[in-house]
Short mmCIF file of C-alpha atoms in Angstrom, two decimals:
data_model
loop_
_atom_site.label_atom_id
_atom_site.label_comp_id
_atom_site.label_asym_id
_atom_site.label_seq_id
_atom_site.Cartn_x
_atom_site.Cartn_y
_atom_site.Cartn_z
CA UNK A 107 -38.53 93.29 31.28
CA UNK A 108 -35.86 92.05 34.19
CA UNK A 109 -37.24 88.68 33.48
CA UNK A 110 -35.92 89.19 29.66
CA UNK A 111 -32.72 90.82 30.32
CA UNK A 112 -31.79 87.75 32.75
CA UNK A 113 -32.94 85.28 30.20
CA UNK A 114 -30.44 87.25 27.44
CA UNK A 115 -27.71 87.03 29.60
CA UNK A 116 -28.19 83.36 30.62
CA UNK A 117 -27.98 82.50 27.31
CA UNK A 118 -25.15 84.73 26.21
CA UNK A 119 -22.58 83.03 29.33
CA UNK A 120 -24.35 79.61 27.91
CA UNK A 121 -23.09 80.27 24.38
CA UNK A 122 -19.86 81.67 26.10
CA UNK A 123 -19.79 78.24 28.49
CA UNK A 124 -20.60 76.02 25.57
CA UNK A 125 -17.27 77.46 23.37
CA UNK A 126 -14.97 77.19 25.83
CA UNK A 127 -15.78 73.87 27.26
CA UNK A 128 -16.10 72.69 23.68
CA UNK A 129 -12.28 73.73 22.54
CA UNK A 130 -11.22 71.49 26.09
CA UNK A 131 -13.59 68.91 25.38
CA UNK A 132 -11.78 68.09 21.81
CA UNK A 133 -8.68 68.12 23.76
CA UNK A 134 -9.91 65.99 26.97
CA UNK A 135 -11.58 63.10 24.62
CA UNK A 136 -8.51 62.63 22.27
CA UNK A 137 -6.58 62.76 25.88
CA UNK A 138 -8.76 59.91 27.32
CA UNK A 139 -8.99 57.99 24.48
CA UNK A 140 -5.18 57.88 23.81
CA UNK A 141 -4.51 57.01 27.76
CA UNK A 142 -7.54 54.45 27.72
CA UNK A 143 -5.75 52.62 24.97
CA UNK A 144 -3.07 51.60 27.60
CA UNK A 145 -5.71 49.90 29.57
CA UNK A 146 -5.18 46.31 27.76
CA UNK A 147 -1.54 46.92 28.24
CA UNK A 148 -1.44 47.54 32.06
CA UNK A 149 -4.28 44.51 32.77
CA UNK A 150 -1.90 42.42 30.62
CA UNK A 151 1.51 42.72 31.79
CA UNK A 152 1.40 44.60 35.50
CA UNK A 153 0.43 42.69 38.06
CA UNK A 154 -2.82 43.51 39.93
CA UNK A 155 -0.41 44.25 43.27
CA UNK A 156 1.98 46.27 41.28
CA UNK A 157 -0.96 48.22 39.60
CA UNK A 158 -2.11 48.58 43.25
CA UNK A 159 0.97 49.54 44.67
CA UNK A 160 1.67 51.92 42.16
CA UNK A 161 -2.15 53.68 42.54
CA UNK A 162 -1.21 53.52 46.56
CA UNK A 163 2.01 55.50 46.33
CA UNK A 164 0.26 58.14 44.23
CA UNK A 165 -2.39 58.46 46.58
CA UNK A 166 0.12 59.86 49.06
CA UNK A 167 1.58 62.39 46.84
CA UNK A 168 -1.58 63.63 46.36
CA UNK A 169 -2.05 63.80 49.98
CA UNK A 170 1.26 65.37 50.29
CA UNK A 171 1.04 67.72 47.76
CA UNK A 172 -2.62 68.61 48.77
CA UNK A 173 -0.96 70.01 52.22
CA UNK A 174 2.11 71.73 51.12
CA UNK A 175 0.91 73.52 47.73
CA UNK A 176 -2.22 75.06 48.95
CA UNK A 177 -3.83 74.70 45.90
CA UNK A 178 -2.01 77.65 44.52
CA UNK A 179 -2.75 77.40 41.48
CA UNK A 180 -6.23 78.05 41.71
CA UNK A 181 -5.37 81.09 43.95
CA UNK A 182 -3.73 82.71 40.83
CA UNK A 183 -6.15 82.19 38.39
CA UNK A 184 -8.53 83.78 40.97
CA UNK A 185 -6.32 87.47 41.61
CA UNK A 186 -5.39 87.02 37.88
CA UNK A 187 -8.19 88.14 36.65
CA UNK A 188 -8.53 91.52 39.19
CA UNK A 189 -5.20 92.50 37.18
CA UNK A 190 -4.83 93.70 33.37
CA UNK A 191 -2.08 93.67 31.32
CA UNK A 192 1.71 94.41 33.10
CA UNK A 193 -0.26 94.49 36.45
CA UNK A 194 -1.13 90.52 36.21
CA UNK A 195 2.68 89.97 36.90
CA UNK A 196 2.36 91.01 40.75
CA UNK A 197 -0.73 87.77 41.21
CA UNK A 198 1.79 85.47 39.16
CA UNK A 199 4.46 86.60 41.06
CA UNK A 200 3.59 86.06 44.02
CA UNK A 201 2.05 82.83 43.69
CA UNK A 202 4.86 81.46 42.30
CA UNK A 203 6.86 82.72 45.25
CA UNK A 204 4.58 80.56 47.77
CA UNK A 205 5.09 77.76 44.80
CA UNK A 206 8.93 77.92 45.60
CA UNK A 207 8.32 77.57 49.18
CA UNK A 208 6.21 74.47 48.74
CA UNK A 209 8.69 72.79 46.58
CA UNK A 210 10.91 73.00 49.31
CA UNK A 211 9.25 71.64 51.91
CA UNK A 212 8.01 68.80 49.91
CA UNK A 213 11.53 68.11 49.07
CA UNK A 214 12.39 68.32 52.99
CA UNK A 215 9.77 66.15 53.55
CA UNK A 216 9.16 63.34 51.15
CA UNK A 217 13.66 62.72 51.47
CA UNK A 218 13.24 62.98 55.33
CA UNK A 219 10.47 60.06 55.33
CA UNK A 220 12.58 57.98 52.94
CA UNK A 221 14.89 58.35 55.72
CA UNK A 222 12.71 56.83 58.63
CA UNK A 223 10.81 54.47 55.68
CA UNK A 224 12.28 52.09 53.29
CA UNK A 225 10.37 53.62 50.21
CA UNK A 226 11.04 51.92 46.83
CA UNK A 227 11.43 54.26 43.86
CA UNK A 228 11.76 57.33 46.24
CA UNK A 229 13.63 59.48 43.55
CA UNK A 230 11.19 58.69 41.26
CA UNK A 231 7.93 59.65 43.27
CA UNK A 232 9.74 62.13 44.25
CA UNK A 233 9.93 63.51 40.61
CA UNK A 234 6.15 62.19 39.60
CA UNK A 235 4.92 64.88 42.57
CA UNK A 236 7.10 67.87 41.33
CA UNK A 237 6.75 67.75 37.20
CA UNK A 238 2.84 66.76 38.26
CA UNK A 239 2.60 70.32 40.25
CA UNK A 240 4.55 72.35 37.80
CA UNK A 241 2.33 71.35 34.92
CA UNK A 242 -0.68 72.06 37.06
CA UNK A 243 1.13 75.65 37.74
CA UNK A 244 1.92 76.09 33.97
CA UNK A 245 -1.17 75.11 32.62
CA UNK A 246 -3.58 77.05 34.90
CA UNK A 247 -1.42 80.61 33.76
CA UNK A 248 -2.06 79.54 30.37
CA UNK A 249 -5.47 79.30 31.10
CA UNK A 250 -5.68 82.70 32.85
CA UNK A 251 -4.35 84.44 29.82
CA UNK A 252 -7.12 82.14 27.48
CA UNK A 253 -4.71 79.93 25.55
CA UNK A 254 -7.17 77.42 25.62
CA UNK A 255 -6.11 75.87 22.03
CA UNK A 256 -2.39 76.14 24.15
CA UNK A 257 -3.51 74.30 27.00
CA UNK A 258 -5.26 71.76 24.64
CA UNK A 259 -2.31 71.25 22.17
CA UNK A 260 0.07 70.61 25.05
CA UNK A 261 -2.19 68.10 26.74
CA UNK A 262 -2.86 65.94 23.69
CA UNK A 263 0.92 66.19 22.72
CA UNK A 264 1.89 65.04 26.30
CA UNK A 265 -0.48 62.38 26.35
CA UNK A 266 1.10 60.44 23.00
CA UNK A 267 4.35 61.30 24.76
CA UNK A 268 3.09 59.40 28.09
CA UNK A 269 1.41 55.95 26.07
CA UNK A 270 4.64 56.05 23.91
CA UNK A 271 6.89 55.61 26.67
CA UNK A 272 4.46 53.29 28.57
CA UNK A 273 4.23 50.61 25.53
CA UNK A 274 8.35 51.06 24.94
CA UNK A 275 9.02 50.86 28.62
CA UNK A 276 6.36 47.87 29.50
CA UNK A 277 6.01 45.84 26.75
CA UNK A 278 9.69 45.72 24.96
CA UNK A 279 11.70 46.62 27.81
CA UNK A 280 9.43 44.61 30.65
CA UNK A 281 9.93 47.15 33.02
CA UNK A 282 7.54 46.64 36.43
CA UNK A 283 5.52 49.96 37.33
CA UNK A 284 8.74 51.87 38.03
CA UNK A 285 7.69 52.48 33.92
CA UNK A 286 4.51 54.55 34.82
CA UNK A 287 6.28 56.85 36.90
CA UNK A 288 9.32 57.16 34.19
CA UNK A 289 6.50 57.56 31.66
CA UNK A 290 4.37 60.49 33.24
CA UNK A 291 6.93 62.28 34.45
CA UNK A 292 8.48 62.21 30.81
CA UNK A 293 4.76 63.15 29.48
CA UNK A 294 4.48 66.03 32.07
CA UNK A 295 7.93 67.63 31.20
CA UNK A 296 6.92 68.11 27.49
CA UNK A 297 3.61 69.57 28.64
CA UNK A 298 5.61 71.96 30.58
CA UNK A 299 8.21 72.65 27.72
CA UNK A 300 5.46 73.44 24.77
CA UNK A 301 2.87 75.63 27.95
CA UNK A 302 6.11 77.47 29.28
CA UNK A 303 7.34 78.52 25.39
CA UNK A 304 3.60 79.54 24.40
CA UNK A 305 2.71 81.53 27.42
CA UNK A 306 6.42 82.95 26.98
CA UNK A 307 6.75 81.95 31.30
CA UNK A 308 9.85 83.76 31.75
CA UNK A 309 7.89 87.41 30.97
CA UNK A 310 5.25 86.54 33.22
CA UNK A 311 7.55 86.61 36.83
CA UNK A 312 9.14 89.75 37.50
CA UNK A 313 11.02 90.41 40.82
CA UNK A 314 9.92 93.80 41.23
CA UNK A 315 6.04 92.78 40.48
CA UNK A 316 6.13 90.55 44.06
CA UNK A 317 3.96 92.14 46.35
CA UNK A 318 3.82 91.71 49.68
CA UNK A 319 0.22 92.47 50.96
CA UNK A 320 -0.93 90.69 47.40
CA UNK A 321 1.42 87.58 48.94
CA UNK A 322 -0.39 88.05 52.11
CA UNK A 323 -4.18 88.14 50.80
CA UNK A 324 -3.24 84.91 48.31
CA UNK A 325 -1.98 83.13 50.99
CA UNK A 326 -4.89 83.56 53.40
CA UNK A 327 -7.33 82.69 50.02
CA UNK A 328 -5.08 80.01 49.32
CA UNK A 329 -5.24 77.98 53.07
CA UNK A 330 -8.95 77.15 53.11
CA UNK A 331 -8.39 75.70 49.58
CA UNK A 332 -4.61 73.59 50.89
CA UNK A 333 -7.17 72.44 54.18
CA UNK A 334 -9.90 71.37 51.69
CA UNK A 335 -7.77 69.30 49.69
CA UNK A 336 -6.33 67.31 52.71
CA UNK A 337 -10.13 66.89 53.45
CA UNK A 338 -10.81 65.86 50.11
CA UNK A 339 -7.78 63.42 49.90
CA UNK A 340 -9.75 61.91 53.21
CA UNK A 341 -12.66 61.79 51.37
CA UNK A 342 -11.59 60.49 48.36
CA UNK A 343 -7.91 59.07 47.84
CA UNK A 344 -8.01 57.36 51.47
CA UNK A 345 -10.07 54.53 50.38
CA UNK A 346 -7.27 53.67 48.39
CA UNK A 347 -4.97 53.34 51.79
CA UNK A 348 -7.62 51.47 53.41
CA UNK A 349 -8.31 48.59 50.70
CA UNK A 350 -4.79 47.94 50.68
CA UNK A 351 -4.73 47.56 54.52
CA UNK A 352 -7.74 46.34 55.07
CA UNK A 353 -7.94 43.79 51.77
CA UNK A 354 -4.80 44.13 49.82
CA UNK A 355 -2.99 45.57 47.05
CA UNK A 356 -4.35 43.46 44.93
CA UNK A 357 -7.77 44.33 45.52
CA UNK A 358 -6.49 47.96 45.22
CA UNK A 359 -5.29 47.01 41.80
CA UNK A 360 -8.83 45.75 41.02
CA UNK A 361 -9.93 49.16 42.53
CA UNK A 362 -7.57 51.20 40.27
CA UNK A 363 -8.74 49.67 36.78
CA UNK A 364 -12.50 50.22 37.86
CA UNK A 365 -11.62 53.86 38.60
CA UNK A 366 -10.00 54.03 35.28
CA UNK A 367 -13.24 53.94 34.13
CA UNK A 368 -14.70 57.07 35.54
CA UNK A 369 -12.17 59.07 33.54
CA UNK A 370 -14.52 58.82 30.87
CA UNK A 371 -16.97 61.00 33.12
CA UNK A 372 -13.67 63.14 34.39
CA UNK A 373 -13.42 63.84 30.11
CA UNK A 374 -16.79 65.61 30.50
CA UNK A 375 -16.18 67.21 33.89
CA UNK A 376 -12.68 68.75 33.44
CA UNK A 377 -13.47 70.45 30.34
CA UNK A 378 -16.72 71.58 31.74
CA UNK A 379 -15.08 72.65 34.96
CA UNK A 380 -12.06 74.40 33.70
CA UNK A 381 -14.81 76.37 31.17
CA UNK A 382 -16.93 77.20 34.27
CA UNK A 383 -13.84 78.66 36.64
CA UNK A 384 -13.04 80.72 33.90
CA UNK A 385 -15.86 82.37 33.51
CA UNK A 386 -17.62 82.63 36.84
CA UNK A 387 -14.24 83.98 38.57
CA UNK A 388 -14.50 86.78 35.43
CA UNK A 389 -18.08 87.55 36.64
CA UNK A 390 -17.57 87.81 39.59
CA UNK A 391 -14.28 89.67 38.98
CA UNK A 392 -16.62 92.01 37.12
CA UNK A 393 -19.61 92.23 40.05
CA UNK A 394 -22.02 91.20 37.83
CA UNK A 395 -26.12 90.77 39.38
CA UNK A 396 -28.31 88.10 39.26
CA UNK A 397 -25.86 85.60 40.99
CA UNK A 398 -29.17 82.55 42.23
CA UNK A 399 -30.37 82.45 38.25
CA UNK A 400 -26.77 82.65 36.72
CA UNK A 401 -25.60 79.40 38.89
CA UNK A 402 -28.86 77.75 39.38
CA UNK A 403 -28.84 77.34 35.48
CA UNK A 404 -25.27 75.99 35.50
CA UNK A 405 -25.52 74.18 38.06
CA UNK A 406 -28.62 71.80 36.81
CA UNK A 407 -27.69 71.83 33.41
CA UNK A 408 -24.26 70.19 34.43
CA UNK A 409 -26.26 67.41 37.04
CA UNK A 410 -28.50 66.73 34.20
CA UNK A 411 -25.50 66.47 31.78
CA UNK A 412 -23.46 64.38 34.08
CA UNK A 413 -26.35 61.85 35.06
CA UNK A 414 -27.43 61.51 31.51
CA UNK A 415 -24.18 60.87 30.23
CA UNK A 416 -23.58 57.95 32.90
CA UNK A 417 -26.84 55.80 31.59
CA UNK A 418 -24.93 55.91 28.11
CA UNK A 419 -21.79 55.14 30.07
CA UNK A 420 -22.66 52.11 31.76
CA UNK A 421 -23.71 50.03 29.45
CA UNK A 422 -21.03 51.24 26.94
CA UNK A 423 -18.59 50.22 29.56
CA UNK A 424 -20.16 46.71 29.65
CA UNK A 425 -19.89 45.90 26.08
CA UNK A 426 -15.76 46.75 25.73
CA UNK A 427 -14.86 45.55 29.11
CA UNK A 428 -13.99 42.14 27.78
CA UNK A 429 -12.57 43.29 25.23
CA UNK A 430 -10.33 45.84 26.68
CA UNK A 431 -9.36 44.43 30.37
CA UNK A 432 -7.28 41.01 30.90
CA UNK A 433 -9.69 38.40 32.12
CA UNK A 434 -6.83 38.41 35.46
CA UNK A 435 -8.68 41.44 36.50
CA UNK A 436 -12.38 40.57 35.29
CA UNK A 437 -13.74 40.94 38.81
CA UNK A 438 -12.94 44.72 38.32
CA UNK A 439 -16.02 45.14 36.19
CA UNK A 440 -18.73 44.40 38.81
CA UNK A 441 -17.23 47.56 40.70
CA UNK A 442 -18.01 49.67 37.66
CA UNK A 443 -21.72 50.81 38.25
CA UNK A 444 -21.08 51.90 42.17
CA UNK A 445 -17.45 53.50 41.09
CA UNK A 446 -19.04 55.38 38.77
CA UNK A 447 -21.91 56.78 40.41
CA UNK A 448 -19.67 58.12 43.17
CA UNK A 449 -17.68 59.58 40.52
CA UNK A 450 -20.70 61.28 39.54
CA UNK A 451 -21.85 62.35 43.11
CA UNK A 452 -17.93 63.78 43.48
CA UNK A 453 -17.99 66.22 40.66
CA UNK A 454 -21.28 67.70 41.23
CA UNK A 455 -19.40 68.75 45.11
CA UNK A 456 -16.95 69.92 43.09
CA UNK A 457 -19.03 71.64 41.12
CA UNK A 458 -20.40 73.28 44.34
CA UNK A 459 -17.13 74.19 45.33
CA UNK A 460 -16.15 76.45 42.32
CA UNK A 461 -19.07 78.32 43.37
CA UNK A 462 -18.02 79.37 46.48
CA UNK A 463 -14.32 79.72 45.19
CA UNK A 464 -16.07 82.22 42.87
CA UNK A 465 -17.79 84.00 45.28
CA UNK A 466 -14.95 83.91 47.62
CA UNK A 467 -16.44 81.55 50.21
CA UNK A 468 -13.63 79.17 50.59
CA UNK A 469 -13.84 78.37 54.54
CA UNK A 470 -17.51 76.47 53.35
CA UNK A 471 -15.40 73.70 51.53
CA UNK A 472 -13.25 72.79 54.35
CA UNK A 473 -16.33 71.88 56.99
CA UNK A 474 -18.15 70.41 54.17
CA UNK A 475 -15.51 68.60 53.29
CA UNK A 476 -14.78 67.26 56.84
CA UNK A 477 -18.20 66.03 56.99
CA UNK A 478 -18.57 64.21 54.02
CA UNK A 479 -14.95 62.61 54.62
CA UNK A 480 -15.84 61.73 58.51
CA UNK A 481 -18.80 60.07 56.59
CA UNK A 482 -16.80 58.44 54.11
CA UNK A 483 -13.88 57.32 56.66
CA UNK A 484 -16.03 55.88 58.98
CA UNK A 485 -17.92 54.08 56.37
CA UNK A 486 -15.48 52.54 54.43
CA UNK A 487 -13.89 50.86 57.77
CA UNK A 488 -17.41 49.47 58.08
CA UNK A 489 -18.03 48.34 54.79
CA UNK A 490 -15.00 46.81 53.71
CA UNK A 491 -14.97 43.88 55.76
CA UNK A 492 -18.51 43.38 55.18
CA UNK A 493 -19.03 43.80 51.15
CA UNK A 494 -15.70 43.18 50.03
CA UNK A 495 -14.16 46.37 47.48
CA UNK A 496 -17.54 47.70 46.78
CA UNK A 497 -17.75 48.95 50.24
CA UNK A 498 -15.42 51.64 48.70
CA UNK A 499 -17.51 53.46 46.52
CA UNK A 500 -20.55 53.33 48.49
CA UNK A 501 -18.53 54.83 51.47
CA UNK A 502 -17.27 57.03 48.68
CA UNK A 503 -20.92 57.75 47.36
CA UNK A 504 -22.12 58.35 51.35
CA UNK A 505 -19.35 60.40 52.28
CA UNK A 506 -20.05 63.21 49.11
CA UNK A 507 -23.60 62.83 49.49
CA UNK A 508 -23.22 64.42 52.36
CA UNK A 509 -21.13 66.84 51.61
CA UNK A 510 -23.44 67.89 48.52
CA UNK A 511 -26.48 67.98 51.20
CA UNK A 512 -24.57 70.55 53.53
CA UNK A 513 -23.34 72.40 50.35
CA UNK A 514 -26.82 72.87 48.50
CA UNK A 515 -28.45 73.94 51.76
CA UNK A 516 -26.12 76.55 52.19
CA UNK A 517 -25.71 77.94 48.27
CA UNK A 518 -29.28 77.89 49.06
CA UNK A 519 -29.36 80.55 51.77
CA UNK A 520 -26.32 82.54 50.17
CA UNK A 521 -27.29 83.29 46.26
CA UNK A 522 -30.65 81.57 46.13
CA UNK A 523 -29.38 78.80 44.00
CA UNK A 524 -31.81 75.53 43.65
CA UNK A 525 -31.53 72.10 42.33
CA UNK A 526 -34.23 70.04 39.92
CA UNK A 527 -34.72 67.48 42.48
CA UNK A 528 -37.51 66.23 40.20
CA UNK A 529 -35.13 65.20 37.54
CA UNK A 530 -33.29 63.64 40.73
CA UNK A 531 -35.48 61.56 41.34
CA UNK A 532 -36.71 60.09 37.91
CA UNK A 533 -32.79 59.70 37.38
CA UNK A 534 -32.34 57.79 39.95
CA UNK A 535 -35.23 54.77 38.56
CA UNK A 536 -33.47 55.05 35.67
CA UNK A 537 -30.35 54.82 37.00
CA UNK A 538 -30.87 51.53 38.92
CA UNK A 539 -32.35 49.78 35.39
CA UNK A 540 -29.44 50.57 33.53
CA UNK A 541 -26.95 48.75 36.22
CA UNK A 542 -29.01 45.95 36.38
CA UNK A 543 -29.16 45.61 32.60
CA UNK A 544 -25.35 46.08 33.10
CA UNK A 545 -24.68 43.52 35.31
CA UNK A 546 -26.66 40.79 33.96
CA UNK A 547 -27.87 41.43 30.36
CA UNK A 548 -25.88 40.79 27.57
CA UNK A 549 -23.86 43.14 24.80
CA UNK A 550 -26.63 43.28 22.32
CA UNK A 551 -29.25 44.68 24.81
CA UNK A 552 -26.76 46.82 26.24
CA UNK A 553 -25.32 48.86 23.00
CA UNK A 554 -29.61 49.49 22.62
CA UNK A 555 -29.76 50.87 26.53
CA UNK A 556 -27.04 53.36 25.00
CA UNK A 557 -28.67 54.57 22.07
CA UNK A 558 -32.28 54.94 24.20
CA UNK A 559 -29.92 56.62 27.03
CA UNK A 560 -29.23 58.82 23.63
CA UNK A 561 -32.99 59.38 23.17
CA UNK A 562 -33.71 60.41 26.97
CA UNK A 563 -30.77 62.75 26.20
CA UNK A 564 -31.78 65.13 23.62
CA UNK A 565 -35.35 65.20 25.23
CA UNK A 566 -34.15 66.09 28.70
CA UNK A 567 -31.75 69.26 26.79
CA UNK A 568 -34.21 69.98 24.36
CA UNK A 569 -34.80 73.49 25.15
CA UNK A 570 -30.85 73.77 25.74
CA UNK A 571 -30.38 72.45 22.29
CA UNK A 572 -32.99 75.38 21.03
CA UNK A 573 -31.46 78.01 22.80
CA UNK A 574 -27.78 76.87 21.48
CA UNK A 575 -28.97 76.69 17.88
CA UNK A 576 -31.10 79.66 17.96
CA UNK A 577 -28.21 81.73 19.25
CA UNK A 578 -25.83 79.98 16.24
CA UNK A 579 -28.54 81.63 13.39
CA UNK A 580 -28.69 84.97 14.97
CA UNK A 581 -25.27 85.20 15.16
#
């Protein structure tokens, strides 16, 4: 009998998952395939140092903005949905109130270093960091109140903005990457514009709704998550720094296009994610039991969906390489296969880290974190004179395969939760075929490694695929 009742439910949140993540997915794929579509126009007419430079400068925004925002955002979202109706003002509120304060110190801080540093395009960066934050703000309250078609719209709508402005900027004007921070911060204030008017912003801040002890308890939730993101910057966004010192900006540029790539496994991951914090932070919200079978199932279906989705990937990426990168930065493609993987390794910590947001274990992810990006720091300072740019993602691949280690062991003891370390391990043979076929076979027996990636697919989700269409008919 309990055995039933946790097998209704697991299929009810994976219906539930499956809707939601499907209304971003529509979203996230137009999204990516409209920004991908710039990709022969930034190979062709940037410069692999300006591309570099460019990917270096927003690398320390992140960084800044990582330690002075506190990942508020997500801190909303999570007291959001304790509230209902005119009580959700005093989370919003409040958050917004330690958004001011950030804002301010950024400014204080990013104008005080372009005092002591020469900084080209200050005003500019400056501007990138603060539309980039709002929009984050704005879109994670339109979230919270389940304007996912909203949050979609604006996205897709910003996005033609953003490629508009790049092709008029780059290619008729001949602008040099000053363009892609004109560009995105033009994209980001329409997002903002169309998310502000459909969530009707100005009703959602009240002065009188600010509460103090709520301002306290968000603040405390909120610190773990600002300290995790400086570690994750460290573990992620610092290999950028140390290419370009170590190597150069060039070979950062190289970096940057292979890394363009992963966005195609980011298109999966963001809609998946953004589904998942929605409705594990209601559950728990709610108290609801059987916490090691609800995010065991989650959490294997989305491995297996990630790591079958990369041996399609791969040799996908193979076959329109050539035909969608400038042959200046052709050495970018060998990078692929190790970039990507990482990628992969990245968003399954990620993964683990919603978890214990959700469950409101947020000091985990900052020693986790420090661990994998020791790992990864260390590493990368070793590898990069040794192997060259590749020595970035597998510091990048050590560094969060640590971190998942740590993570998994300790979900583990918490809720119970277990991985498939089965499918793991078969992957991973797999895996290693499909870059080899990558690297050295040609287009014709790579488009037929996709469509038997395909194959392995549907038989690895079979009784997923069941489930899903046996819950559409009884509906």
């Amino acid at each position: 009998m309990v055995e039933n009742q946790i097998r209704r439910i697991t299929v009810k949140n994976l219906w539930k998952f499956v809707k939601t993540s499907g209304i971003y997915f529509i979203g996230t794929v137009l999204h990516k395939l409209i920004t991908f579509f710039l990709l022969p126009i930034y190979t062709k007419y940037i410069d692999k140092a300006d591309l570099g430079t460019y990917d270096l400068a927003t690398a320390y925004i992140n960084f800044l903005c990582s330690i002075l925002f506190l990942d508020i955002w997500s801190g909303i979202m999570r007291f959001a949905f304790e509230y209902e109706g005119e009580e959700r003002k005093k989370p919003i509120t409040s958050g917004i109130a330690i958004f001011t304060g950030s804002t301010v110190l950024y400014t204080i801080v990013l104008f005080g270093a372009g005092c002591i540093f020469d900084i080209k395009y200050l005003p500019l960066i400056y501007l990138y960091g603060i539309m980039m934050n709002i929009q984050t703000l704005v879109g994670y309250l339109a979230r919270t109140y389940g304007k996912n078609a909203l949050y979609t719209t604006s996205g897709l709508v910003s996005s033609f903005v953003t490629v508009v402005c790049n092709i008029l900027f780059i290619v008729y004007f001949r602008m040099d990457y000053s363009a892609l921070f004109i560009s995105a911060c033009i994209g980001y204030l329409v997002n903002i514009v169309v998310l502000g008017w459909g969530i009707k912003l100005p009703k959602l801040i009240s002065v009188s709704a600010f509460d103090k002890d709520l301002f306290k308890r968000m603040l405390i939730f909120s610190l773990p998550l600002c300290m995790n993101s400086v570690a994750y910057w460290f573990l992620t966004s610092y290999n950028r720094v140390a290419i370009s010192n170590v190597l150069s900006v060039s070979e950062n540029g190289l970096y940057s296009i292979a890394g363009r790539f992963s966005s195609f496994i980011t298109l999966f991951t963001t809609c998946f994610n953004m589904a998942w914090q929605e409705m594990s932070y209601s559950r728990e919200a709610q108290k609801q039991t059987n916490q090691g079978e609800f995010y065991t199932t989650a959490l294997n279906s989305y491995i297996k969906f990630l790591c079958m989705g990369l041996l399609m990937l791969i040799p996908a990426i193979s076959v329109i390489f050539p035909i969608m990168i400038n042959e200046s930065y052709a050495d970018a493609k060998q990078l692929v296969p190790y970039y990507l993987l990482a990628t992969i390794v990245s968003c399954i910590s990620s993964f683990f880290g919603n978890i214990f947001t959700a469950i409101k274990k947020n000091n985990v992810l900052f020693y986790t974190t420090v661990a994998g990006s020791v790992v990864n720091v260390v590493s990368v300072h070793l590898l990069l004179p040794v192997v060259g740019v590749q020595g970035a993602s597998i510091a990048l691949f050590l560094g969060f395969m640590v971190n998942n280690t740590i993570r998994a062991y300790l979900l583990k003891k918490e809720i119970q939760v277990s991985i498939d370390l089965k499918f793991i391990v078969a992957w991973t043979i797999v895996y290693i075929g499909v870059s080899y076929i990558y690297l050295h076979a040609n287009a014709i027996i790579n488009v037929l490694t996709v469509f038997v990636g395909g194959l392995l697919t549907l038989f690895v989700f079979r009784k997923e695929l069941k489930e899903i269409l046996g819950t559409i008919k009884n509906r």
